[in-house]
Every structure is written in C-alpha cells, then in structure tokens.
XYZ file of C-alpha atoms in Angstrom:
742
model
C 83.670 -43.471 -24.976
C 80.102 -44.749 -25.377
C 79.796 -45.072 -21.604
C 80.776 -41.445 -21.180
C 78.201 -40.369 -23.798
C 75.481 -42.478 -22.125
C 76.289 -41.076 -18.706
C 76.192 -37.531 -20.102
C 72.850 -38.244 -21.781
C 71.371 -39.641 -18.551
C 72.712 -36.694 -16.595
C 71.232 -34.260 -19.139
C 67.838 -35.975 -19.014
C 67.816 -35.902 -15.207
C 68.838 -32.257 -15.253
C 66.063 -31.389 -17.684
C 63.531 -33.356 -15.635
C 64.726 -31.630 -12.472
C 64.354 -28.262 -14.115
C 60.888 -29.172 -15.335
C 59.969 -30.371 -11.848
C 61.182 -27.153 -10.235
C 59.680 -24.961 -12.962
C 56.269 -26.555 -12.441
C 56.254 -25.624 -8.763
C 57.841 -22.234 -9.471
C 55.035 -21.428 -11.926
C 52.454 -22.550 -9.391
C 53.910 -20.154 -6.801
C 53.947 -17.329 -9.328
C 50.270 -17.859 -10.104
C 49.542 -17.869 -6.372
C 51.466 -14.620 -5.776
C 49.678 -12.948 -8.691
C 46.274 -13.876 -7.264
C 47.348 -12.775 -3.791
C 48.541 -9.358 -4.958
C 45.400 -8.722 -6.985
C 43.222 -9.736 -4.050
C 45.020 -7.442 -1.589
C 44.538 -4.390 -3.802
C 40.928 -5.115 -4.690
C 38.075 -3.091 -3.167
C 35.580 -5.754 -4.205
C 34.435 -7.974 -1.355
C 33.750 -10.802 -3.791
C 36.484 -12.818 -5.498
C 36.971 -11.338 -8.958
C 37.271 -13.573 -12.009
C 40.932 -12.752 -12.678
C 41.868 -13.444 -9.043
C 40.029 -16.759 -9.174
C 41.796 -17.672 -12.451
C 45.234 -17.078 -10.910
C 44.515 -19.316 -7.918
C 42.954 -22.015 -10.083
C 46.060 -22.043 -12.303
C 48.205 -22.461 -9.197
C 46.038 -25.417 -8.129
C 46.338 -27.055 -11.567
C 50.127 -26.716 -11.585
C 50.417 -28.213 -8.095
C 48.247 -31.223 -8.942
C 50.257 -31.709 -12.119
C 53.450 -31.829 -10.024
C 51.987 -34.400 -7.606
C 50.490 -36.528 -10.401
C 53.698 -36.493 -12.449
C 56.350 -36.887 -9.764
C 54.402 -38.597 -6.966
C 53.231 -37.497 -3.536
C 56.609 -38.364 -1.965
C 58.709 -36.030 -4.095
C 60.567 -33.114 -2.540
C 57.978 -30.434 -3.315
C 54.866 -32.602 -2.892
C 54.072 -31.296 0.613
C 54.695 -27.704 -0.544
C 52.362 -28.274 -3.483
C 49.570 -29.769 -1.372
C 49.793 -26.907 1.129
C 49.625 -24.392 -1.718
C 46.496 -26.153 -3.032
C 44.844 -25.827 0.368
C 45.771 -22.142 0.647
C 44.482 -21.425 -2.876
C 41.112 -23.033 -2.170
C 40.862 -20.941 1.002
C 41.573 -17.709 -0.872
C 38.771 -18.375 -3.366
C 36.473 -19.186 -0.413
C 36.177 -22.900 -1.039
C 36.538 -23.596 2.668
C 35.215 -27.142 2.813
C 37.541 -28.238 0.014
C 40.477 -26.388 1.535
C 39.906 -28.019 4.939
C 39.735 -31.440 3.277
C 43.079 -30.905 1.496
C 44.804 -29.612 4.646
C 43.547 -32.482 6.780
C 44.892 -34.812 4.089
C 48.238 -32.997 4.366
C 48.407 -33.510 8.171
C 47.676 -37.226 7.787
C 50.184 -37.720 4.944
C 53.211 -35.628 5.892
C 53.806 -36.367 9.587
C 57.409 -35.118 9.541
C 56.988 -32.104 7.296
C 58.376 -28.765 8.436
C 55.206 -27.229 7.030
C 52.884 -28.778 9.654
C 52.511 -25.475 11.615
C 51.582 -23.694 8.359
C 49.017 -26.380 7.544
C 47.482 -26.103 11.045
C 47.355 -22.334 10.708
C 45.468 -22.436 7.403
C 43.217 -25.220 8.624
C 42.315 -23.045 11.625
C 41.441 -20.228 9.214
C 39.076 -22.563 7.389
C 37.446 -23.710 10.618
C 36.774 -20.093 11.563
C 35.052 -19.456 8.225
C 33.068 -22.684 8.684
C 32.038 -21.500 12.172
C 33.944 -24.275 13.912
C 35.615 -22.010 16.437
C 36.390 -24.714 19.013
C 38.288 -26.776 16.435
C 40.160 -23.632 15.383
C 41.163 -22.846 18.972
C 42.391 -26.408 19.524
C 44.609 -26.165 16.447
C 46.015 -22.781 17.428
C 46.692 -23.900 21.001
C 48.637 -26.900 19.667
C 50.455 -25.038 16.949
C 53.359 -24.234 19.269
C 53.944 -27.953 19.940
C 56.092 -27.822 16.828
C 58.913 -25.400 16.254
C 57.341 -22.429 14.504
C 58.755 -19.413 12.744
C 57.977 -15.879 13.875
C 55.853 -15.467 10.758
C 53.621 -18.436 11.617
C 53.482 -17.434 15.293
C 52.490 -13.866 14.324
C 49.704 -15.156 12.109
C 48.521 -17.464 14.897
C 48.332 -14.515 17.306
C 46.499 -12.503 14.656
C 43.909 -15.244 14.128
C 43.411 -15.601 17.899
C 42.947 -11.828 18.083
C 40.280 -12.027 15.375
C 38.471 -14.774 17.251
C 38.315 -12.624 20.375
C 37.371 -9.574 18.283
C 34.369 -11.258 16.670
C 33.308 -12.599 20.080
C 33.422 -8.968 21.308
C 36.184 -9.698 23.836
C 38.055 -6.606 22.767
C 40.622 -6.411 25.571
C 41.802 -9.970 24.824
C 41.783 -9.175 21.113
C 44.026 -6.146 21.652
C 46.509 -8.292 23.628
C 46.798 -10.890 20.837
C 47.049 -8.282 18.081
C 49.888 -6.538 19.903
C 51.710 -9.853 20.418
C 51.487 -10.285 16.668
C 52.930 -6.789 16.093
C 55.875 -7.460 18.426
C 57.201 -10.587 16.682
C 56.475 -10.029 13.003
C 58.688 -8.253 10.499
C 55.990 -8.363 7.828
C 54.541 -4.850 7.441
C 51.281 -6.148 5.979
C 50.588 -8.462 8.921
C 51.676 -5.739 11.321
C 49.381 -3.274 9.558
C 46.409 -5.633 9.801
C 47.065 -6.186 13.521
C 47.410 -2.450 14.196
C 44.213 -1.774 12.268
C 42.245 -4.320 14.309
C 43.767 -2.898 17.496
C 42.523 0.538 16.485
C 39.110 -0.895 15.671
C 38.927 -2.533 19.098
C 39.744 0.728 20.878
C 37.227 2.546 18.643
C 34.438 0.167 19.658
C 35.459 0.563 23.307
C 35.095 4.341 22.701
C 38.755 4.928 23.576
C 39.223 7.204 20.599
C 42.640 8.627 21.510
C 44.091 5.104 21.656
C 42.353 4.280 18.387
C 43.951 7.329 16.766
C 47.416 6.240 17.918
C 47.172 2.801 16.299
C 45.566 4.041 13.064
C 48.392 6.578 12.710
C 51.042 3.846 13.119
C 49.739 2.143 9.960
C 50.695 5.182 7.853
C 54.360 4.519 8.683
C 54.224 0.941 7.371
C 54.589 -0.423 3.854
C 50.986 -1.568 3.362
C 48.654 -1.714 0.327
C 46.982 1.544 -0.626
C 43.537 0.257 0.318
C 44.702 -0.580 3.873
C 46.284 2.872 4.269
C 43.063 4.450 2.996
C 40.949 2.480 5.461
C 43.225 3.413 8.352
C 43.087 7.138 7.507
C 39.298 7.041 7.170
C 38.984 5.389 10.576
C 41.318 8.028 11.943
C 38.913 10.641 10.545
C 36.018 8.820 12.215
C 37.844 8.883 15.553
C 38.529 12.615 15.181
C 34.842 13.161 14.444
C 33.957 11.328 17.632
C 36.276 13.672 19.492
C 34.611 16.620 17.667
C 37.925 17.617 16.122
C 36.256 18.372 12.811
C 38.836 20.812 11.441
C 41.592 18.201 11.765
C 39.390 15.624 10.067
C 38.608 18.064 7.259
C 42.293 18.857 6.711
C 43.237 15.174 6.537
C 40.563 14.469 3.935
C 41.561 17.430 1.771
C 45.187 16.309 1.960
C 44.126 12.868 0.731
C 42.456 14.489 -2.264
C 45.835 15.925 -3.277
C 47.477 12.476 -3.186
C 47.218 10.599 -6.469
C 47.631 7.296 -4.556
C 44.015 7.644 -3.402
C 42.531 8.574 -6.768
C 40.295 5.492 -6.822
C 38.831 6.579 -3.474
C 38.291 10.281 -4.287
C 34.504 9.900 -4.509
C 34.375 8.291 -1.058
C 36.704 10.910 0.428
C 34.514 13.738 -0.866
C 31.454 11.946 0.491
C 33.078 11.848 3.916
C 33.751 15.587 3.656
C 30.035 16.098 3.020
C 29.282 13.911 6.033
C 31.412 16.108 8.273
C 29.592 19.215 7.071
C 26.305 17.543 7.874
C 27.508 16.516 11.356
C 28.240 20.154 12.079
C 24.718 21.135 11.036
C 25.476 22.724 7.674
C 22.799 20.721 5.868
C 22.569 22.988 2.818
C 26.302 22.832 2.128
C 26.360 19.064 2.706
C 23.573 18.627 0.167
C 25.465 20.750 -2.353
C 28.468 18.465 -1.921
C 26.310 15.352 -2.369
C 24.803 16.774 -5.568
C 28.288 17.649 -6.840
C 29.549 14.110 -6.164
C 26.667 12.691 -8.193
C 27.790 14.816 -11.155
C 31.569 14.306 -10.810
C 31.579 10.560 -10.096
C 28.443 9.151 -11.744
C 29.584 5.519 -11.615
C 31.518 5.476 -8.338
C 30.590 4.147 -4.920
C 30.761 7.652 -3.462
C 27.958 8.717 -5.790
C 25.859 5.754 -4.696
C 26.354 6.656 -1.031
C 25.642 10.333 -1.749
C 22.338 9.416 -3.390
C 21.508 7.241 -0.395
C 22.380 10.029 2.069
C 20.265 12.513 0.103
C 17.406 10.050 0.414
C 17.959 9.933 4.165
C 18.015 13.716 4.415
C 14.765 14.071 2.499
C 13.149 11.317 4.525
C 14.277 12.134 8.064
C 15.290 15.792 7.995
C 12.556 17.187 5.758
C 9.840 14.516 5.883
C 9.645 14.577 2.079
C 8.956 10.946 1.244
C 8.466 11.546 -2.479
C 11.952 13.015 -2.956
C 13.478 10.458 -0.603
C 12.100 7.628 -2.697
C 13.496 9.208 -5.880
C 17.040 9.058 -4.505
C 16.643 5.582 -3.011
C 15.375 4.380 -6.381
C 18.360 6.017 -8.050
C 20.732 3.903 -5.939
C 18.783 0.808 -6.880
C 18.720 1.550 -10.608
C 22.134 3.107 -11.260
C 24.459 1.443 -8.733
C 23.777 -2.241 -8.922
C 27.027 -3.222 -7.173
C 26.825 -0.628 -4.404
C 26.763 -1.688 -0.800
C 23.928 0.798 -0.324
C 21.697 -0.951 -2.878
C 20.028 -3.413 -0.529
C 19.233 -0.772 2.072
C 18.115 1.791 -0.495
C 15.745 -0.780 -1.959
C 14.334 -1.555 1.472
C 13.760 2.144 2.251
C 12.194 2.754 -1.173
C 9.777 -0.144 -0.724
C 8.841 1.070 2.747
C 8.112 4.572 1.496
C 6.272 3.254 -1.550
C 3.741 1.605 0.741
C 3.114 4.901 2.518
C 2.853 6.892 -0.719
C 0.360 4.396 -2.142
C -1.919 4.738 0.884
C -1.521 8.525 0.972
C -2.394 8.881 -2.699
C -5.483 6.731 -2.267
C -6.596 8.854 0.701
C -6.153 11.985 -1.414
C -8.193 10.365 -4.186
C -10.952 9.472 -1.732
C -11.050 13.031 -0.411
C -11.040 14.410 -3.924
C -13.941 12.166 -4.880
C -15.872 13.266 -1.790
C -15.355 16.875 -2.807
C -16.577 16.118 -6.335
C -19.595 14.296 -4.929
C -20.334 17.392 -2.867
C -20.595 19.335 -6.124
C -22.577 16.595 -7.830
C -19.784 15.262 -10.037
C -20.979 11.656 -9.975
C -22.317 9.047 -12.326
C -24.146 7.471 -9.382
C -26.696 9.844 -7.838
C -29.362 8.327 -5.612
C -32.479 10.042 -4.347
C -34.491 9.477 -1.189
C -38.248 9.735 -1.066
C -38.945 11.436 2.228
C -42.013 12.699 3.979
C -40.391 14.850 6.699
C -38.007 17.707 6.007
C -34.871 16.527 4.201
C -32.616 18.646 6.381
C -34.237 17.313 9.576
C -33.638 13.717 8.524
C -30.064 14.451 7.500
C -29.346 16.206 10.772
C -30.541 13.113 12.636
C -28.136 10.929 10.653
C -25.163 13.172 11.298
C -26.068 13.709 14.947
C -26.022 9.963 15.589
C -22.579 9.634 14.013
C -21.123 12.648 15.795
C -22.518 11.944 19.253
C -21.973 8.205 19.432
C -18.465 8.577 20.814
C -18.882 11.910 22.578
C -17.415 10.406 25.758
C -14.064 10.044 23.946
C -13.522 13.802 23.750
C -11.618 14.108 26.988
C -9.245 11.324 25.978
C -8.484 12.143 22.354
C -6.988 15.607 22.426
C -3.889 15.146 20.332
C -1.970 17.483 18.050
C -3.111 17.198 14.446
C -0.928 16.263 11.499
C 0.217 19.231 9.479
C -1.083 17.662 6.294
C -4.376 15.945 5.502
C -5.551 15.060 8.973
C -5.964 18.614 10.315
C -9.108 19.191 8.254
C -10.380 15.665 7.957
C -13.132 15.889 10.564
C -14.836 19.104 9.441
C -14.296 18.443 5.757
C -15.506 14.858 5.956
C -18.662 15.740 7.903
C -19.449 18.683 5.638
C -18.936 16.672 2.479
C -21.049 13.782 3.744
C -23.863 16.162 4.770
C -23.908 17.907 1.432
C -23.670 14.589 -0.387
C -26.663 13.160 1.451
C -28.611 16.370 0.991
C -27.971 16.189 -2.718
C -29.216 12.598 -2.753
C -32.405 13.715 -1.060
C -33.165 16.665 -3.360
C -31.829 15.793 -6.818
C -34.364 14.514 -9.340
C -33.722 12.219 -12.260
C -34.292 15.045 -14.730
C -31.304 16.900 -13.277
C -28.983 13.933 -13.579
C -26.117 14.039 -16.059
C -22.774 12.356 -16.569
C -20.323 13.295 -13.820
C -16.669 12.665 -12.944
C -16.808 10.153 -10.065
C -17.684 6.537 -10.854
C -17.983 5.422 -7.219
C -21.033 6.086 -5.085
C -20.674 8.002 -1.772
C -20.795 4.820 0.300
C -17.929 3.265 -1.626
C -15.829 6.404 -1.331
C -16.475 6.682 2.397
C -15.686 3.005 2.916
C -12.404 3.399 1.034
C -11.504 6.511 3.012
C -12.172 4.707 6.293
C -10.091 1.736 5.215
C -7.135 3.796 4.066
C -7.231 6.180 7.022
C -6.878 3.186 9.306
C -4.209 1.617 7.090
C -1.969 4.691 7.258
C -2.161 4.760 11.064
C -1.246 1.082 11.207
C 1.580 1.690 8.731
C 3.200 4.255 11.025
C 2.821 1.938 14.011
C 3.927 -1.414 12.615
C 5.951 -0.626 9.510
C 7.547 2.797 9.881
C 7.441 2.848 13.678
C 6.989 6.579 14.048
C 4.814 6.464 17.113
C 3.853 10.143 17.253
C 2.571 10.036 13.686
C 0.785 6.793 14.409
C -0.915 8.210 17.507
C -2.076 11.279 15.603
C -3.503 9.166 12.777
C -5.301 6.809 15.144
C -6.798 9.694 17.149
C -8.054 11.366 13.974
C -9.475 8.056 12.786
C -11.373 7.451 16.048
C -12.757 10.980 16.127
C -13.873 10.863 12.488
C -15.034 7.252 12.087
C -16.367 6.301 15.498
C -18.575 3.434 14.314
C -16.134 1.776 11.938
C -15.323 -1.911 11.952
C -11.722 -0.819 12.644
C -12.525 1.401 15.633
C -11.902 -1.281 18.318
C -8.509 -2.083 16.863
C -7.654 1.627 16.575
C -8.525 2.101 20.244
C -6.412 -0.871 21.249
C -3.495 0.533 19.241
C -3.795 3.843 21.092
C -3.894 1.925 24.378
C -0.733 0.085 23.374
C 1.046 3.330 22.502
C 0.220 4.973 25.819
C 0.835 1.849 27.873
C 3.964 0.395 26.232
C 5.624 3.263 24.378
C 4.848 6.476 26.249
C 4.345 4.853 29.675
C 1.394 7.160 30.364
C -0.655 5.061 32.771
C -3.473 7.585 33.182
C -4.239 7.875 29.458
C -3.722 4.158 28.902
C -6.263 3.409 31.624
C -8.766 5.853 30.085
C -8.527 4.084 26.733
C -8.783 0.709 28.427
C -12.015 1.710 30.144
C -13.505 2.850 26.826
C -12.651 -0.495 25.242
C -14.084 -2.445 28.174
C -17.246 -0.346 28.177
C -17.952 -0.270 24.442
C -16.080 -3.277 23.035
C -15.940 -5.813 25.827
C -16.855 -8.702 23.550
C -14.297 -7.975 20.850
C -10.858 -9.664 20.935
C -9.449 -6.425 22.371
C -11.934 -6.271 25.209
C -11.343 -9.923 25.977
C -7.587 -9.396 26.033
C -7.789 -6.425 28.375
C -10.400 -7.953 30.693
C -8.763 -11.339 30.929
C -12.108 -13.051 30.445
C -15.112 -12.906 28.133
C -18.207 -12.194 30.261
C -20.203 -13.578 33.153
C -23.248 -13.857 30.898
C -23.478 -17.334 29.385
C -19.683 -17.579 29.750
C -19.619 -21.292 29.083
C -21.575 -20.861 25.859
C -19.822 -17.789 24.544
C -16.665 -18.681 22.643
C -16.156 -15.361 20.908
C -17.834 -12.056 20.237
C -19.745 -13.392 17.226
C -21.440 -16.089 19.303
C -22.349 -13.543 21.968
C -23.825 -11.258 19.315
C -25.877 -14.193 18.060
C -27.225 -14.841 21.557
C -28.090 -11.178 22.050
C -29.707 -11.094 18.616
C -32.060 -13.916 19.581
C -32.850 -12.103 22.831
C -33.794 -9.049 20.776
C -36.019 -11.267 18.603
C -37.804 -12.439 21.763
C -38.580 -8.813 22.630
C -39.743 -8.305 19.042
C -42.089 -11.300 19.236
C -43.573 -9.761 22.384
C -43.992 -6.519 20.424
C -41.634 -4.795 22.861
C -40.046 -2.834 20.031
C -38.142 -0.328 22.172
C -36.164 -3.009 24.044
C -35.669 -4.936 20.790
C -34.210 -1.868 19.075
C -32.029 -1.163 22.107
C -30.507 -4.656 21.945
C -30.137 -4.524 18.158
C -28.320 -1.186 18.539
C -25.919 -2.639 21.127
C -25.008 -5.454 18.743
C -24.501 -3.046 15.841
C -22.261 -0.745 17.867
C -20.174 -3.275 19.826
C -19.672 -5.930 17.159
C -19.850 -3.878 13.981
C -17.639 -6.288 12.075
C -19.959 -9.310 12.300
C -22.917 -10.516 10.263
C -25.083 -9.974 13.340
C -24.374 -6.249 13.206
C -25.667 -6.168 9.626
C -28.777 -8.165 10.578
C -29.340 -5.880 13.572
C -29.082 -2.730 11.472
C -31.607 -4.200 9.055
C -33.917 -5.252 11.908
C -33.860 -1.718 13.328
C -34.761 -0.142 9.980
C -37.410 -2.777 9.243
C -39.014 -2.280 12.662
C -39.214 1.478 12.166
C -40.677 0.988 8.684
C -43.244 -1.780 9.258
C -44.189 -1.659 12.933
C -43.426 1.720 14.471
C -44.318 3.415 11.160
C -41.661 6.137 11.562
C -40.617 6.840 7.964
C -37.897 9.343 8.890
C -36.138 6.946 11.277
C -36.610 4.081 8.819
C -34.898 6.031 6.036
C -32.177 7.131 8.432
C -31.577 3.521 9.541
C -31.566 2.148 6.010
C -29.139 4.902 4.989
C -26.734 3.960 7.804
C -26.953 0.295 6.788
C -26.315 1.110 3.134
C -23.353 3.331 4.001
C -21.781 0.924 6.478
C -22.123 -2.263 4.440
C -22.584 -1.247 0.785
C -21.370 -4.549 -0.715
C -23.323 -6.919 1.534
C -26.770 -8.344 0.812
C -28.317 -6.267 3.613
C -26.599 -3.138 2.318
C -27.966 -3.753 -1.171
C -31.496 -4.305 0.209
C -31.207 -1.016 2.128
C -30.001 0.800 -1.006
C -33.049 -0.460 -2.908
C -35.304 0.617 -0.063
C -34.179 4.232 -0.219
C -33.839 4.408 -4.015
C -36.423 6.238 -6.071
C -39.169 3.937 -7.426
C -38.082 2.313 -10.669
C -34.427 3.073 -10.014
C -33.339 0.035 -7.996
C -29.601 -0.502 -7.910
C -29.450 -4.292 -7.849
C -31.502 -7.373 -8.303
C -32.453 -9.128 -5.081
C -30.490 -12.337 -4.492
C -32.980 -15.212 -4.453
C -30.468 -17.991 -4.008
C -31.945 -18.770 -0.629
C -28.646 -18.733 1.198
C -29.071 -19.033 4.944
C -27.706 -15.735 6.186
C -27.196 -17.196 9.662
C -24.307 -19.199 8.248
C -22.619 -16.291 6.498
C -19.183 -15.268 7.615
C -18.243 -11.811 8.757
C -18.273 -10.005 5.428
C -17.749 -6.368 6.246
C -14.045 -6.664 6.951
C -13.589 -8.856 3.902
C -15.429 -6.316 1.803
C -13.226 -3.540 3.116
C -10.119 -5.230 1.820
C -11.589 -5.352 -1.665
C -12.471 -1.667 -1.975
C -11.040 0.286 -4.855
C -7.354 1.007 -4.454
C -6.875 -0.820 -1.149
C -5.657 -4.266 -2.117
C -2.039 -3.299 -1.455
C -2.433 -3.334 2.336
C -4.815 -5.893 3.809
C -5.983 -4.873 7.270
C -7.446 -7.346 9.712
C -9.656 -5.491 12.212
C -9.680 -8.460 14.586
C -5.978 -9.256 14.584
C -4.502 -8.113 17.859
C -1.222 -6.265 17.475
C 1.805 -8.434 18.089
C 3.888 -6.368 20.489
C 6.997 -8.353 19.572
C 6.846 -6.785 16.093
C 7.552 -3.363 17.573
C 11.321 -3.433 17.871
C 12.451 0.100 18.617
C 16.163 -0.747 18.553
C 17.613 -2.060 15.343
C 21.144 -3.259 14.619
C 23.348 -0.887 12.691
C 26.344 -1.989 10.653
C 28.902 -0.185 8.571
C 29.340 0.239 4.837
C 32.650 -1.632 4.617
C 34.003 0.333 1.677
C 33.413 3.503 3.599
C 34.982 2.890 6.984
C 35.422 -0.896 7.059
C 34.035 -1.604 10.529
C 33.494 -5.306 11.096
C 31.144 -4.898 14.019
C 29.527 -1.907 15.673
C 27.517 -1.410 18.784
C 23.796 -1.038 18.368
C 22.836 2.597 18.856
C 19.567 4.302 19.726
C 18.222 6.962 17.444
C 18.572 10.544 18.585
C 15.005 11.828 18.797
C 15.914 15.437 18.100
C 17.318 14.942 14.626
C 15.515 11.776 13.563
C 18.505 9.834 12.310
C 20.119 6.508 13.050
C 22.223 8.227 15.748
C 22.965 11.573 17.304
C 26.136 11.961 15.286
C 26.446 11.459 11.553
C 29.300 9.008 11.854
C 26.854 6.679 13.600
C 23.961 7.590 11.328
C 25.095 8.260 7.823
C 27.602 5.550 6.990
C 25.420 2.870 8.431
C 22.539 1.006 6.958
C 19.306 -0.033 8.706
C 18.307 -3.723 8.341
C 14.945 -4.488 8.130
C 12.619 -5.789 6.074
C 12.849 -4.964 6.172
C 12.917 -2.242 8.073
C 11.684 0.706 10.090
C 12.898 3.255 12.550
C 12.840 3.635 16.279
C 10.427 6.136 17.731
C 10.845 9.803 17.152
C 9.164 13.032 18.076
C 8.659 14.256 14.521
C 5.242 13.900 12.938
C 5.512 12.597 9.371
C 2.758 13.696 7.025
C-alpha cells in the first residue's frame, strides 16, 4: 500500500514538473506572439516599449527554462532559437547572431537547424555581412527544410537582390517564395516587393497587377494600406488620375483605414497638385492641418505647403513658417529632419536679405541727413565738381564690362540697386561737403556712410554666393553676381564674383563665348589674384621665381612705384600705385597705395581736389583700417577728428590683409563669413541629389535619383516624384532651375 502511494506521489510530482516545464515554454511563445502581432500592426519604424517588453519577457522565460531544466532538455533548442529570434526582432543583431551561432554549435542534430540558419542570415544582412548571409542561404537546403523555411529563404534572397538593385533577380526569388508558401503574410510581403521592383523598373502595369493581388490576401491592415497607396502611385504614373482618386475616396469610407485617413487625404491633395490645381490642393492641405492636427498627414501637408511657397511662389518667408511648423509641432514626423534642413537654408537667405534691406534703408536715411555721424569736407574747388570726379572714377573703372554683363535683373531689390546706390552715395557725399556743424542734430542712423556701404557690398556678395553654393539656383546667382559687379566694380570681392560668373557660364550653362569673355577680363584686370593664376596656369613672367602670390607681387610693384617717387616721377608712381590698388584691392599694399596716391596729390602735386577725392576713396574702401582712419581725419573738419592716431609704432609692412577680415566683422554680417580669396570648389556644386521616400506615405525602400523639372521647380516633373520625397542635404540645396528667386 505504501509503495502504491509513493509511486503515485512520484508520478504526481513528475506530472506537475512536466506541466511547469511545458507551461514555461508555452508562456515564452505567447509573449513572443504578442510582441510579433504588435510589431506587425505598428506604423512606428522604431521598436515601441510595449513590443520590446513582450520580447524581453519571452527571452526571460526561455532562459529560465534552460537554467532550470538544462540545455539538453526537450525544449532547450526551441527555447534558444526563440531567444535568438526575439533579440533580432528588437534589433539586437550582434546578440542575436551570437545566440544563433551558439545554437548551431550545440544542437548538431536538431530539426531546427534550417530555422537557425535562416534567422542567422537575417542578422548578417542587418550587420552588412551579405557574403556570410548568402553562404548560409545557399547551404540551407543541405538539410530537409519545410516549405515555410524555404519560402522565407527565397524571400530573403529576393531582398538581397532588391537592395543590390538587381530587380529582375529579386522578382524571380520573390515569385518562388509566393509559389511554395501558404502563409498569406509572407506571400503578401513577396508580392509587395515584386510590385516595388516593377515600379522601380517603370513597368507600372505589372506593378499594378502585383499590388492588386495583395488585396485578396489575409494581411495586416498596414500592409494592405501600403499596397493600395503604391497602386495609387502606379496609376498616377500612368496618368490615370480619376481611378486613383476613386480608390482613395473609397478608402476613406472604410473604417479599417481610419488611422491612415490623414495620409489618404494628403495623397488626394497631391493628386490635385499633380494635375495643376494648385489652389484646390492648398485648400486640402489647410483642411488637413485643421482636421488632423496631431497626425502624420498634417505634418506632411505642412511640409508640402512649405514646398509650394518656396518653389511655386518664391515666398521664402511663408515657406519657412510652414517648415518651422513641422519642426515644432510634429516631433516624430518623418518630414521633421527635412523641414528643419529647408528652414535653416531659408533662414540664411532671409538673414542676408534683411541686412541688405537695412543697409539700403540706412543709405536712404543718410541721403536725407538722418545720421548721428555727419562729416564735412573742407574743399577749395566746387563741391559738385569734386564729387563728380569721385563718382566718375567708380562708374568708369569697369566700363569695358558692359558688353559682357547684360543680364536680366531680379524682380526685387536688384533692379534698382545701381541707380539708387549711386544716387544715394552722391547725395550723401554732397551732404558731407556742405553741412556745417551748426546744422548738425541727432539723426536715426548710427553708422557712417562708409560702414553702410561696406556692409551693403559684403551682403550683396554674400547673397550671390548663397544662391550659387547653398541654394544652387544658378539663374538667381548669375543675376546677383552681375548686379554686384556692375555696382561695386572696385570691391575686394569683385575678382571672386567674376570667377563665379566664369564658372557659371563655363560649367553650368556651357556658353563658351561668354565664359571666354569673363576669363579675359580676369586675366587682364586680376592676373595676380588666385583666380587669375588659376585661369592662366601660371603667375607671371615678371620675377616669376620671386613671386609666390599676388601679395608678394604687389609688394614688388609698390617698391617700384617708390623708386619712381624718389626720382620725383610722380605720374609713373601714381600709375603703379593705382594698378596695385585696382588689381589687388584686398591686400595691405592696396591700402598703402591708396594712401600714397592721396599723399602725393596733397604734398607734392599740390592738387587739393584730387587729394580729397583720393582720401575719400581710401576712407570709404577701408574705413576700419589704420590708413582709412588717417584718411578720415584728413578730410574731417578741423577740430572734429574721428579717431586718435595709433602711435604704437607697428610696422605696417608686416600687417596682414585686413580689408577682407574687416568686412566679415561689419554690422550684421557675422552670420556668413565670405573669403574673397577662396576659389570655389566645383565639387560642392552637386546638381543631382538623391531622393528617397517618406516610408509612412508610400513605403518605397529605394528610388531612382531624379533630375528636377526646370519648368515647375520641384524635385521632379511629377508630384509623385517630388512631393512625397525629401531632399537630403545639409544639408541641402536644389538642382538648377530657370526661376529667379528674389
């Protein structure tokens, strides 16, 4: 009797232990299935916290089973495989690969070896070890495999070919997967990738066929949604817009797609825009922002409104408002990164534009006398005669450029820049020459005319360079450079502006005649600058072994001019000094030459009018330098000197080029440093940029790079290739277009 009771007790204990053993693994599988189901129905590309928790619980249960019952128990290999799969699903690929390799070494006779190889291959693909993945998949059929494992192997091989852009091979593998699997989800994934492959190959009818097949399968809602949206994209490519519109409106009546309603309505707006109904499309975008304030469709609508304002209307202020809205209100949106990049790009333009407007406004105020800083000039000849000489020198210096620079003007500021700038400067100088101290009173502008002009020059050049290097709108850039050269012919930035125009004609527009004309101007007037040296291929035959750069050549020529001066040959001395000042205006030798010219007129030739004119040019060109300050004192009214003379005794021969440095420190210009001697890096001008897809919108994994359609100034000629794609960049910038942006 006792033996029977003992046997029953032992049997009961073993039964309970067996149940506990099985229940542990059963619970682990349940946790895994829960995580898998949540992950399949999630629209979030990242692993959510609840999905991660489910997989981690499955891992804990499996390790508990192995620790408690040993790694040789019946379910030990199942448990270890499930651990590896769970780590893969939460994107812990290194750890997953380690566990699966451990499985293959431990369980040499397990029936689960093909499954382990399959999941290990998946890890290798994520770890960019494609060769190892291919080896595993090629050997997977060495063991007897189920149709399910074989189908997954074909699917993975298809993905490998797909991501290597071997689309025909990918289609073959995906269809092999479809033929042998009974799993609708796997079949749906394979059909979707087949459709994607045909779409990329521009075989849209075939793509339609495979996307439609997915609707007949039992697949998750998100997969059905993605397939229908790609079907709509294919119809748009075939210009079957009415069919696409009907499909989208039918989706809006299906409660299954309620979570995607905002995206569906956004696609409807896209189709309206493709067909050219911009006003109606914008109404739809605005409506989406109101109806779905926290949804991804609203984020994309704000982004697309930004694109419309930027590219369709050239309204950068409004464009930036909508890009900023994406950045501030839709932190998780896939459009956030690109909206931020566009907003930052436009912010740079708006900052420069606003500073230019401020400079022009200050010049206008100075014309009326609204300044706290009013200088006067003591003159013997007629004030108007002296002023006319100053302006004539500036206007005629580059008269030989007229035949080259005949470009269309911008429709904004630049159309009136030349006349307005010259008129304002004339009136400003005239006021300086005629205003007495008794008439002075507190005015609105705190900068003197020289500072304002210097800032305007700096920013006018900066905006041209912005359109060339940052925004890459070459027509706008060319217009800005041409206006700059015509208006500021003796600027430190003029050589670089000329070289930029040469680059545009030579490399962008392929206009050899105009490019050669610009080249000749550079070689004639700026041979000893970095741009002249680059275009000539050599420096100069004069003292070539001694001349290392334009500054050294200017120094040599300066000493030659001094030799003429010592011989009292003032005309030849002034001629050489003038050459230095014009051809190397960015160096210290240009400043010294300007001063030498003025000093010679004042002390030796005794021509007061030309002395004042020369000092005025020096003060205007280099207001912050020591020579500029000396010149300002020279032309100031007695007892009204602007600065104290620097008596530190610094050897000016050892000074660096200060004019360019000074320019970068002018009021309001520190946001965009400009180097007048830095030759443009042609490699920076990439006119073709990669375009990818917003995955939540049409889920394309890869897309061909497209050129921008010049007529409509978008990422592509059709909205489906423009509007649901984001431009990378820093950042950034668009291929060339024919539209002038103001």
